[in-house]
mmCIF file of C-alpha atoms and ligand atoms in Angstrom:
data_model
loop_
_atom_site.group_PDB
_atom_site.id
_atom_site.type_symbol
_atom_site.label_atom_id
_atom_site.label_comp_id
_atom_site.label_asym_id
_atom_site.label_seq_id
_atom_site.Cartn_x
_atom_site.Cartn_y
_atom_site.Cartn_z
ATOM 1 C CA MET A 1 267.887 155.554 150.642
ATOM 2 C CA SER A 2 265.101 153.912 148.645
ATOM 3 C CA THR A 3 262.113 156.114 148.024
ATOM 4 C CA LEU A 4 258.652 155.340 146.960
ATOM 5 C CA SER A 5 259.111 157.144 143.746
ATOM 6 C CA GLU A 6 262.285 155.114 143.019
ATOM 7 C CA ALA A 7 260.278 151.988 143.434
ATOM 8 C CA TYR A 8 258.252 153.026 140.274
ATOM 9 C CA THR A 9 261.190 154.009 138.077
ATOM 10 C CA ASP A 10 261.968 150.314 137.422
ATOM 11 C CA HIS A 11 258.854 150.088 135.241
ATOM 12 C CA PRO A 12 259.035 152.700 132.557
ATOM 13 C CA LEU A 13 255.833 153.126 130.457
ATOM 14 C CA HIS A 14 255.245 154.108 126.945
ATOM 15 C CA LEU A 15 253.792 157.667 126.309
ATOM 16 C CA HIS A 16 250.406 156.103 125.224
ATOM 17 C CA GLN A 17 250.237 154.644 128.623
ATOM 18 C CA ILE A 18 250.534 158.075 130.175
ATOM 19 C CA ILE A 19 248.858 160.680 128.115
ATOM 20 C CA PRO A 20 245.158 161.247 128.806
ATOM 21 C CA LEU A 21 242.445 161.857 126.190
ATOM 22 C CA ASP A 22 241.626 165.583 125.714
ATOM 23 C CA PHE A 23 238.194 165.041 127.283
ATOM 24 C CA ASP A 24 237.039 168.601 126.494
ATOM 25 C CA SER A 25 237.367 167.999 122.686
ATOM 26 C CA VAL A 26 235.433 164.706 122.385
ATOM 27 C CA ARG A 27 231.717 164.499 121.734
ATOM 28 C CA ALA A 28 231.458 160.689 121.744
ATOM 29 C CA VAL A 29 233.209 157.868 123.551
ATOM 30 C CA PRO A 30 236.115 156.787 121.220
ATOM 31 C CA GLU A 31 236.353 152.865 120.475
ATOM 32 C CA SER A 32 239.590 152.927 122.509
ATOM 33 C CA HIS A 33 237.572 153.868 125.664
ATOM 34 C CA VAL A 34 234.485 151.634 125.116
ATOM 35 C CA TRP A 35 234.164 148.890 127.826
ATOM 36 C CA PRO A 36 231.715 146.078 127.011
ATOM 37 C CA ASN A 37 228.676 146.141 129.259
ATOM 38 C CA SER A 38 230.598 147.629 132.276
ATOM 39 C CA ASP A 39 227.363 148.070 134.326
ATOM 40 C CA ASP A 40 225.647 144.735 133.522
ATOM 41 C CA ASP A 41 226.622 143.230 136.795
ATOM 42 C CA PHE A 42 225.607 146.136 138.782
ATOM 43 C CA PRO A 43 221.872 146.272 140.130
ATOM 44 C CA PRO A 44 220.384 149.697 140.884
ATOM 45 C CA ALA A 45 221.440 151.006 144.253
ATOM 46 C CA ASP A 46 218.892 150.974 147.112
ATOM 47 C CA VAL A 47 216.932 154.228 147.630
ATOM 48 C CA ASP A 48 215.246 155.054 150.931
ATOM 49 C CA ASP A 49 211.907 156.735 151.456
ATOM 50 C CA HIS A 50 213.451 160.157 150.971
ATOM 51 C CA GLY A 51 214.890 159.205 147.520
ATOM 52 C CA GLN A 52 218.396 159.091 149.167
ATOM 53 C CA PHE A 53 220.822 156.253 148.431
ATOM 54 C CA THR A 54 221.367 153.965 151.409
ATOM 55 C CA THR A 55 224.970 152.845 152.116
ATOM 56 C CA PRO A 56 225.782 149.663 153.823
ATOM 57 C CA VAL A 57 229.479 150.495 153.952
ATOM 58 C CA PRO A 58 230.128 151.238 157.639
ATOM 59 C CA VAL A 59 230.317 154.875 158.763
ATOM 60 C CA ILE A 60 232.488 155.033 161.876
ATOM 61 C CA ASP A 61 232.736 158.034 164.290
ATOM 62 C CA LEU A 62 236.243 158.563 165.454
ATOM 63 C CA SER A 63 235.366 160.849 168.371
ATOM 64 C CA ASP A 64 235.208 157.776 170.690
ATOM 65 C CA PRO A 65 238.408 155.876 169.907
ATOM 66 C CA ASP A 66 237.552 152.712 171.929
ATOM 67 C CA ALA A 67 234.164 152.107 170.201
ATOM 68 C CA ALA A 68 235.819 153.061 166.879
ATOM 69 C CA THR A 69 238.567 150.485 167.348
ATOM 70 C CA LYS A 70 236.099 147.525 167.514
ATOM 71 C CA LEU A 71 234.034 148.850 164.670
ATOM 72 C CA ILE A 72 237.119 149.379 162.440
ATOM 73 C CA GLY A 73 238.344 145.896 163.066
ATOM 74 C CA HIS A 74 235.028 144.465 162.092
ATOM 75 C CA ALA A 75 234.724 146.617 158.976
ATOM 76 C CA CYS A 76 238.214 145.716 157.897
ATOM 77 C CA GLU A 77 237.324 141.933 158.225
ATOM 78 C CA THR A 78 233.857 142.106 156.488
ATOM 79 C CA TRP A 79 234.260 144.928 153.980
ATOM 80 C CA GLY A 80 237.882 146.123 153.719
ATOM 81 C CA VAL A 81 236.460 149.748 153.569
ATOM 82 C CA PHE A 82 234.677 152.106 155.797
ATOM 83 C CA GLN A 83 234.014 155.796 156.032
ATOM 84 C CA VAL A 84 235.135 158.016 159.050
ATOM 85 C CA ILE A 85 233.541 161.028 160.507
ATOM 86 C CA ASN A 86 234.869 163.387 163.200
ATOM 87 C CA HIS A 87 238.462 162.500 161.893
ATOM 88 C CA GLY A 88 239.842 165.941 162.754
ATOM 89 C CA ILE A 89 240.633 167.152 159.235
ATOM 90 C CA PRO A 90 238.945 170.553 158.962
ATOM 91 C CA SER A 91 236.267 170.439 156.333
ATOM 92 C CA SER A 92 237.627 173.962 155.166
ATOM 93 C CA LEU A 93 240.947 172.317 154.225
ATOM 94 C CA VAL A 94 239.294 169.481 152.350
ATOM 95 C CA GLN A 95 237.052 171.836 150.401
ATOM 96 C CA GLU A 96 239.977 174.204 149.559
ATOM 97 C CA ALA A 97 241.980 171.101 148.470
ATOM 98 C CA GLU A 98 239.073 169.964 146.190
ATOM 99 C CA SER A 99 238.760 173.419 144.747
ATOM 100 C CA GLU A 100 242.516 173.445 143.953
ATOM 101 C CA VAL A 101 242.090 170.011 142.311
ATOM 102 C CA ARG A 102 239.370 171.342 140.222
ATOM 103 C CA ARG A 103 241.451 174.227 139.195
ATOM 104 C CA LEU A 104 244.214 171.917 138.117
ATOM 105 C CA PHE A 105 242.064 169.663 136.021
ATOM 106 C CA SER A 106 240.263 172.684 134.487
ATOM 107 C CA LEU A 107 243.432 173.817 132.874
ATOM 108 C CA PRO A 108 243.688 173.382 129.064
ATOM 109 C CA ALA A 109 245.025 169.916 127.909
ATOM 110 C CA ARG A 110 248.140 171.481 126.527
ATOM 111 C CA GLN A 111 248.939 173.134 129.744
ATOM 112 C CA LYS A 112 248.416 169.972 131.807
ATOM 113 C CA LEU A 113 250.788 168.043 129.425
ATOM 114 C CA LYS A 114 253.542 170.275 130.713
ATOM 115 C CA ALA A 115 253.436 168.368 133.921
ATOM 116 C CA LEU A 116 253.199 165.009 132.190
ATOM 117 C CA ARG A 117 254.643 162.141 134.158
ATOM 118 C CA ALA A 118 257.934 160.995 132.722
ATOM 119 C CA PRO A 119 258.013 157.459 131.287
ATOM 120 C CA GLY A 120 260.143 156.153 134.207
ATOM 121 C CA GLY A 121 258.683 158.642 136.711
ATOM 122 C CA ALA A 122 256.043 158.419 139.421
ATOM 123 C CA THR A 123 254.718 161.876 139.799
ATOM 124 C CA GLY A 124 252.816 164.332 137.608
ATOM 125 C CA TYR A 125 249.872 164.362 135.141
ATOM 126 C CA GLY A 126 248.742 161.105 133.465
ATOM 127 C CA ILE A 127 246.412 158.150 133.106
ATOM 128 C CA ALA A 128 245.939 155.534 135.678
ATOM 129 C CA ARG A 129 248.958 153.282 136.399
ATOM 130 C CA ILE A 130 246.766 150.240 136.038
ATOM 131 C CA THR A 131 246.110 151.048 132.266
ATOM 132 C CA PRO A 132 248.601 148.576 130.765
ATOM 133 C CA PHE A 133 246.730 145.629 132.312
ATOM 134 C CA PHE A 134 243.579 146.458 130.365
ATOM 135 C CA SER A 135 242.730 146.531 126.666
ATOM 136 C CA LYS A 136 240.580 149.612 127.052
ATOM 137 C CA TYR A 137 241.345 153.086 128.410
ATOM 138 C CA MET A 138 239.501 154.685 131.403
ATOM 139 C CA TRP A 139 237.561 157.827 131.626
ATOM 140 C CA HIS A 140 240.047 159.293 133.946
ATOM 141 C CA GLU A 141 243.004 161.729 134.314
ATOM 142 C CA GLY A 142 245.259 161.823 137.390
ATOM 143 C CA PHE A 143 247.874 163.800 139.031
ATOM 144 C CA THR A 144 250.320 162.024 141.403
ATOM 145 C CA ILE A 145 252.210 163.782 144.123
ATOM 146 C CA MET A 146 254.989 162.345 146.341
ATOM 147 C CA ASN A 147 256.755 164.385 149.005
ATOM 148 C CA ASN A 148 257.435 167.807 147.597
ATOM 149 C CA SER A 149 256.770 167.034 143.971
ATOM 150 C CA ALA A 150 253.751 169.299 143.835
ATOM 151 C CA ILE A 151 256.056 172.363 143.725
ATOM 152 C CA ASP A 152 258.044 171.239 140.749
ATOM 153 C CA HIS A 153 254.957 170.384 138.593
ATOM 154 C CA ALA A 154 252.852 173.326 139.780
ATOM 155 C CA ASN A 155 255.581 175.712 138.643
ATOM 156 C CA THR A 156 255.156 174.407 135.028
ATOM 157 C CA LEU A 157 251.315 174.387 135.230
ATOM 158 C CA TRP A 158 251.004 177.851 136.456
ATOM 159 C CA PRO A 159 254.074 179.940 135.625
ATOM 160 C CA ASN A 160 252.985 183.015 137.464
ATOM 161 C CA ASP A 161 252.027 183.217 141.199
ATOM 162 C CA GLU A 162 249.027 180.969 140.712
ATOM 163 C CA HIS A 163 250.843 177.829 141.834
ATOM 164 C CA ALA A 164 251.460 179.086 145.384
ATOM 165 C CA ARG A 165 247.936 178.542 146.626
ATOM 166 C CA PHE A 166 247.921 175.014 145.118
ATOM 167 C CA CYS A 167 251.241 174.053 146.751
ATOM 168 C CA ASP A 168 250.211 175.511 150.235
ATOM 169 C CA VAL A 169 246.951 173.741 150.280
ATOM 170 C CA ILE A 170 248.329 170.459 149.070
ATOM 171 C CA GLU A 171 251.181 170.569 151.568
ATOM 172 C CA ASP A 172 248.813 171.190 154.464
ATOM 173 C CA TYR A 173 246.534 168.374 153.260
ATOM 174 C CA GLN A 174 249.377 165.931 152.968
ATOM 175 C CA LYS A 175 250.545 166.805 156.544
ATOM 176 C CA LYS A 176 247.174 166.351 157.985
ATOM 177 C CA MET A 177 246.580 163.067 156.068
ATOM 178 C CA SER A 178 249.830 161.624 157.443
ATOM 179 C CA ILE A 179 248.625 162.326 161.004
ATOM 180 C CA LEU A 180 245.294 160.774 160.363
ATOM 181 C CA ALA A 181 246.808 157.759 158.559
ATOM 182 C CA GLU A 182 249.085 157.211 161.582
ATOM 183 C CA GLN A 183 246.141 157.477 164.038
ATOM 184 C CA LEU A 184 244.057 155.031 161.894
ATOM 185 C CA THR A 185 247.028 152.575 161.611
ATOM 186 C CA LYS A 186 247.362 152.583 165.387
ATOM 187 C CA LEU A 187 243.583 151.917 165.857
ATOM 188 C CA ILE A 188 243.708 149.134 163.268
ATOM 189 C CA PHE A 189 246.668 147.426 165.072
ATOM 190 C CA LYS A 190 244.931 147.879 168.362
ATOM 191 C CA SER A 191 241.931 146.069 166.948
ATOM 192 C CA LEU A 192 244.202 143.176 166.178
ATOM 193 C CA ASP A 193 245.592 143.418 169.718
ATOM 194 C CA ILE A 194 249.050 144.168 168.385
ATOM 195 C CA SER A 195 251.145 146.732 170.047
ATOM 196 C CA GLU A 196 253.571 149.036 168.228
ATOM 197 C CA GLU A 197 256.600 147.799 170.276
ATOM 198 C CA GLU A 198 255.934 144.220 169.159
ATOM 199 C CA GLU A 199 256.253 145.149 165.595
ATOM 200 C CA GLU A 200 259.046 147.832 165.830
ATOM 201 C CA MET A 201 256.933 150.338 164.063
ATOM 202 C CA ASP A 202 258.775 153.444 165.233
ATOM 203 C CA GLN A 203 260.194 153.926 161.736
ATOM 204 C CA TRP A 204 256.757 153.884 160.169
ATOM 205 C CA TRP A 205 255.775 157.112 161.665
ATOM 206 C CA VAL A 206 259.129 158.787 160.961
ATOM 207 C CA ASP A 207 259.543 157.639 157.279
ATOM 208 C CA PRO A 208 256.270 156.267 155.952
ATOM 209 C CA SER A 209 255.815 155.776 152.196
ATOM 210 C CA THR A 210 253.041 158.054 150.987
ATOM 211 C CA ALA A 211 251.544 159.342 147.819
ATOM 212 C CA LEU A 212 248.628 161.618 147.065
ATOM 213 C CA GLN A 213 246.778 160.770 143.979
ATOM 214 C CA LEU A 214 244.434 163.417 142.560
ATOM 215 C CA ASN A 215 241.740 161.937 140.266
ATOM 216 C CA SER A 216 239.329 163.577 137.752
ATOM 217 C CA TYR A 217 236.523 161.681 136.042
ATOM 218 C CA PRO A 218 235.242 164.100 133.383
ATOM 219 C CA SER A 219 231.530 164.036 132.406
ATOM 220 C CA CYS A 220 231.049 161.436 129.642
ATOM 221 C CA PRO A 221 228.841 161.458 126.639
ATOM 222 C CA ASP A 222 227.893 157.790 127.199
ATOM 223 C CA PRO A 223 228.643 156.660 130.737
ATOM 224 C CA SER A 224 227.214 153.177 130.370
ATOM 225 C CA ARG A 225 229.963 152.309 127.792
ATOM 226 C CA ALA A 226 232.765 153.904 129.651
ATOM 227 C CA LEU A 227 234.566 153.088 133.002
ATOM 228 C CA GLY A 228 236.172 155.720 135.225
ATOM 229 C CA LEU A 229 238.604 153.273 136.948
ATOM 230 C CA ALA A 230 238.836 149.507 136.344
ATOM 231 C CA PRO A 231 238.536 147.198 139.386
ATOM 232 C CA HIS A 232 241.712 146.972 141.435
ATOM 233 C CA THR A 233 242.954 146.748 144.968
ATOM 234 C CA ASP A 234 245.381 149.368 146.371
ATOM 235 C CA THR A 235 248.906 148.357 147.055
ATOM 236 C CA SER A 236 249.116 150.519 150.253
ATOM 237 C CA LEU A 237 248.603 149.641 153.910
ATOM 238 C CA ILE A 238 245.510 151.908 153.948
ATOM 239 C CA THR A 239 244.207 154.616 151.659
ATOM 240 C CA ILE A 240 242.376 157.611 152.834
ATOM 241 C CA LEU A 241 240.019 158.907 150.152
ATOM 242 C CA HIS A 242 237.963 162.200 149.870
ATOM 243 C CA GLN A 243 235.359 162.071 147.052
ATOM 244 C CA SER A 244 233.581 165.097 145.686
ATOM 245 C CA SER A 245 229.885 165.060 146.755
ATOM 246 C CA THR A 246 228.776 164.439 143.173
ATOM 247 C CA ILE A 247 226.010 161.940 143.403
ATOM 248 C CA ILE A 248 226.285 159.483 140.602
ATOM 249 C CA ASN A 249 223.517 157.046 139.920
ATOM 250 C CA GLY A 250 224.774 153.605 141.019
ATOM 251 C CA GLY A 251 227.777 155.221 142.740
ATOM 252 C CA GLY A 252 230.885 156.823 141.496
ATOM 253 C CA LEU A 253 233.044 154.547 143.701
ATOM 254 C CA GLN A 254 231.917 151.054 144.116
ATOM 255 C CA VAL A 255 233.415 148.361 146.329
ATOM 256 C CA PHE A 256 233.042 144.583 145.850
ATOM 257 C CA ASN A 257 231.688 142.626 148.894
ATOM 258 C CA ASP A 258 231.776 138.953 148.506
ATOM 259 C CA GLY A 259 228.165 138.235 149.701
ATOM 260 C CA VAL A 260 226.595 141.326 148.330
ATOM 261 C CA GLY A 261 228.334 142.133 145.045
ATOM 262 C CA TRP A 262 229.281 145.661 143.870
ATOM 263 C CA VAL A 263 228.151 148.270 146.331
ATOM 264 C CA PRO A 264 228.307 152.106 145.942
ATOM 265 C CA VAL A 265 230.245 154.201 148.366
ATOM 266 C CA VAL A 266 227.795 157.013 148.629
ATOM 267 C CA PRO A 267 229.438 160.309 149.654
ATOM 268 C CA VAL A 268 228.589 161.268 153.231
ATOM 269 C CA SER A 269 229.089 164.887 154.015
ATOM 270 C CA GLY A 270 232.400 165.398 155.910
ATOM 271 C CA ALA A 271 233.367 161.775 155.747
ATOM 272 C CA LEU A 272 236.595 160.236 154.441
ATOM 273 C CA VAL A 273 236.707 156.754 152.921
ATOM 274 C CA VAL A 274 239.356 154.381 154.267
ATOM 275 C CA ASN A 275 240.353 151.271 152.188
ATOM 276 C CA VAL A 276 242.309 148.348 153.377
ATOM 277 C CA GLY A 277 245.290 147.813 150.896
ATOM 278 C CA ASP A 278 247.334 144.790 149.968
ATOM 279 C CA LEU A 279 250.015 145.347 152.520
ATOM 280 C CA LEU A 280 247.492 145.333 155.416
ATOM 281 C CA HIS A 281 245.950 142.197 154.024
ATOM 282 C CA ILE A 282 249.343 140.625 154.098
ATOM 283 C CA LEU A 283 250.273 141.773 157.676
ATOM 284 C CA SER A 284 246.816 140.574 158.942
ATOM 285 C CA ASN A 285 247.455 137.196 157.287
ATOM 286 C CA GLY A 286 244.543 137.622 155.074
ATOM 287 C CA ARG A 287 242.092 138.425 157.786
ATOM 288 C CA PHE A 288 241.503 142.000 156.534
ATOM 289 C CA ILE A 289 240.131 142.299 153.014
ATOM 290 C CA SER A 290 242.132 144.310 150.460
ATOM 291 C CA VAL A 291 239.029 145.677 148.936
ATOM 292 C CA LEU A 292 238.358 145.498 145.145
ATOM 293 C CA HIS A 293 237.028 148.842 143.965
ATOM 294 C CA ARG A 294 236.040 150.625 140.699
ATOM 295 C CA VAL A 295 234.629 153.918 139.596
ATOM 296 C CA PHE A 296 231.711 154.809 137.329
ATOM 297 C CA VAL A 297 231.299 158.134 135.571
ATOM 298 C CA ASN A 298 228.353 160.474 134.916
ATOM 299 C CA GLN A 299 226.929 162.219 131.773
ATOM 300 C CA ASN A 300 226.737 165.682 133.134
ATOM 301 C CA LEU A 301 228.988 165.848 136.190
ATOM 302 C CA GLN A 302 232.748 165.749 136.549
ATOM 303 C CA ARG A 303 233.778 163.763 139.771
ATOM 304 C CA LEU A 304 236.930 164.405 141.722
ATOM 305 C CA SER A 305 238.722 162.425 144.236
ATOM 306 C CA MET A 306 241.906 162.598 146.336
ATOM 307 C CA ALA A 307 243.503 159.295 147.499
ATOM 308 C CA TYR A 308 246.164 159.287 150.136
ATOM 309 C CA PHE A 309 248.131 156.049 150.071
ATOM 310 C CA TYR A 310 249.877 155.206 153.147
ATOM 311 C CA SER A 311 252.494 152.440 153.580
ATOM 312 C CA PRO A 312 255.410 151.518 155.774
ATOM 313 C CA PRO A 313 258.914 152.627 154.550
ATOM 314 C CA THR A 314 260.002 151.078 151.305
ATOM 315 C CA GLY A 315 262.762 149.004 153.008
ATOM 316 C CA PHE A 316 260.374 147.597 155.643
ATOM 317 C CA ARG A 317 259.717 143.919 155.479
ATOM 318 C CA VAL A 318 256.051 143.063 155.488
ATOM 319 C CA ALA A 319 254.900 139.531 156.600
ATOM 320 C CA PRO A 320 251.930 138.119 158.421
ATOM 321 C CA LEU A 321 252.246 139.465 162.078
ATOM 322 C CA THR A 322 253.813 136.731 164.224
ATOM 323 C CA LYS A 323 251.576 137.286 167.236
ATOM 324 C CA LEU A 324 248.475 137.077 165.058
ATOM 325 C CA VAL A 325 249.616 133.878 163.326
ATOM 326 C CA ASN A 326 250.515 132.207 166.594
ATOM 327 C CA SER A 327 247.504 133.195 168.569
ATOM 328 C CA SER A 328 245.174 132.056 165.900
ATOM 329 C CA GLY A 329 246.936 128.702 165.277
ATOM 330 C CA GLN A 330 247.203 129.458 161.523
ATOM 331 C CA VAL A 331 250.132 129.286 159.242
ATOM 332 C CA PRO A 332 251.475 132.443 157.537
ATOM 333 C CA ARG A 333 249.697 132.663 154.172
ATOM 334 C CA TYR A 334 252.303 134.981 152.652
ATOM 335 C CA ARG A 335 256.044 135.050 152.583
ATOM 336 C CA SER A 336 257.791 138.250 153.728
ATOM 337 C CA VAL A 337 258.493 140.928 151.211
ATOM 338 C CA THR A 338 259.808 144.487 151.452
ATOM 339 C CA VAL A 339 257.390 147.205 150.500
ATOM 340 C CA ARG A 340 259.553 148.012 147.504
ATOM 341 C CA GLU A 341 259.615 144.480 146.358
ATOM 342 C CA PHE A 342 255.837 144.119 146.616
ATOM 343 C CA ILE A 343 255.368 147.396 144.637
ATOM 344 C CA SER A 344 257.508 145.902 141.907
ATOM 345 C CA ILE A 345 255.570 142.630 141.802
ATOM 346 C CA LYS A 346 252.339 144.509 141.707
ATOM 347 C CA ALA A 347 253.526 146.746 138.891
ATOM 348 C CA LYS A 348 254.261 143.626 136.894
ATOM 349 C CA SER A 349 251.220 141.444 137.732
ATOM 350 C CA LEU A 350 248.529 143.558 139.285
ATOM 351 C CA ASP A 351 245.746 141.239 140.597
ATOM 352 C CA LYS A 352 248.030 138.187 140.703
ATOM 353 C CA ALA A 353 250.646 139.976 142.882
ATOM 354 C CA LEU A 354 249.276 138.422 146.179
ATOM 355 C CA SER A 355 249.222 134.917 144.736
ATOM 356 C CA PHE A 356 252.954 135.283 143.832
ATOM 357 C CA ILE A 357 253.861 135.727 147.450
ATOM 358 C CA GLU A 358 251.550 133.103 148.778
ATOM 359 C CA ASN A 359 253.270 130.221 150.781
HETATM 360 O O1 AKG B 1 238.230 158.003 142.678
HETATM 361 C C1 AKG B 1 238.010 157.097 143.536
HETATM 362 O O2 AKG B 1 236.911 157.095 144.241
HETATM 363 C C2 AKG B 1 238.948 155.994 143.643
HETATM 364 C C3 AKG B 1 240.248 156.321 143.298
HETATM 365 C C4 AKG B 1 241.156 155.120 143.440
HETATM 366 O O3 AKG B 1 240.789 153.979 143.662
HETATM 367 C C5 AKG B 1 242.663 155.189 143.423
HETATM 368 O O4 AKG B 1 243.132 156.227 143.099
HETATM 369 O O5 AKG B 1 243.385 154.191 143.538
HETATM 370 FE FE1 FE2 B 2 242.197 152.589 144.372
#
């Protein structure tokens, strides 16, 4: 059976496209990591009377599913991103997971390199997968987990008993994320008036393609010249993101909104961020926005995030939903592709991937 990690083995990378900088050892931003005027196009974020950042990205309460469904549909159409509260994931679990992520990235560089992603591999320690598309490196280190891969890598990171806590917490987090992702997906389809039977989605819940991406953006000697993560859209159906509460002037995570420009996604206590990915954009025939996002860094503070990518099984064919296309009198904007095929197109062409499957 085709797995998500196999979908990445077709695109081996060179070691310089995998090994992060040893951020602890640098006192200045090396030329390889200098981005020209990365914050020029970003106006200062709004601040309210209490000196708090205001966030126009919708925050949606999941405790009333009917009200949430409408708000989610609207947010997917106008933003491609929203935050959710009362999502059922215990805050203690999120905090434990964050502290395990902090423990991982605090290891010495030579130790982290023991879990380096293999050139043709998908899981383990390394820089962002989008790196080959840019001429500069990002101020970022990541750790990718698929299925049970945390165990294999954690064994090499922490040879003694110290890996058990990491593995237990991460496994629990993955399980809870998959339940929430399924719930959110169902609400999203309900907002489109699509029922699960129509789209034969039973296999989705049994065998979804998922990945947990742990991200660290170390403090940076000159944040205005560096970039944590370059603008990209996620390949997934949806992504559920926890970001550490680190307040970064102008926003750590920023999303692009057509009318507004770059907007910070300011951390809301207990909230999780939900992004629309490319696959949902295709299914919704372009109605839902696959949101462009990027990350800025801070001079004094490390920022952490955990992104859970959720997609249909790799063999599933994704195409604009028939009912949606028919009822709106539109034509399908995209041809059908399997999830695996789309991952492969994206790995080769990044932001042009959607245009390659346009009708
Ligand atoms: O760190 C973040 O807030 C965003 C991470 C992200 O966009 C990704 O992992 O794809
Ligand atoms: Fe992303």
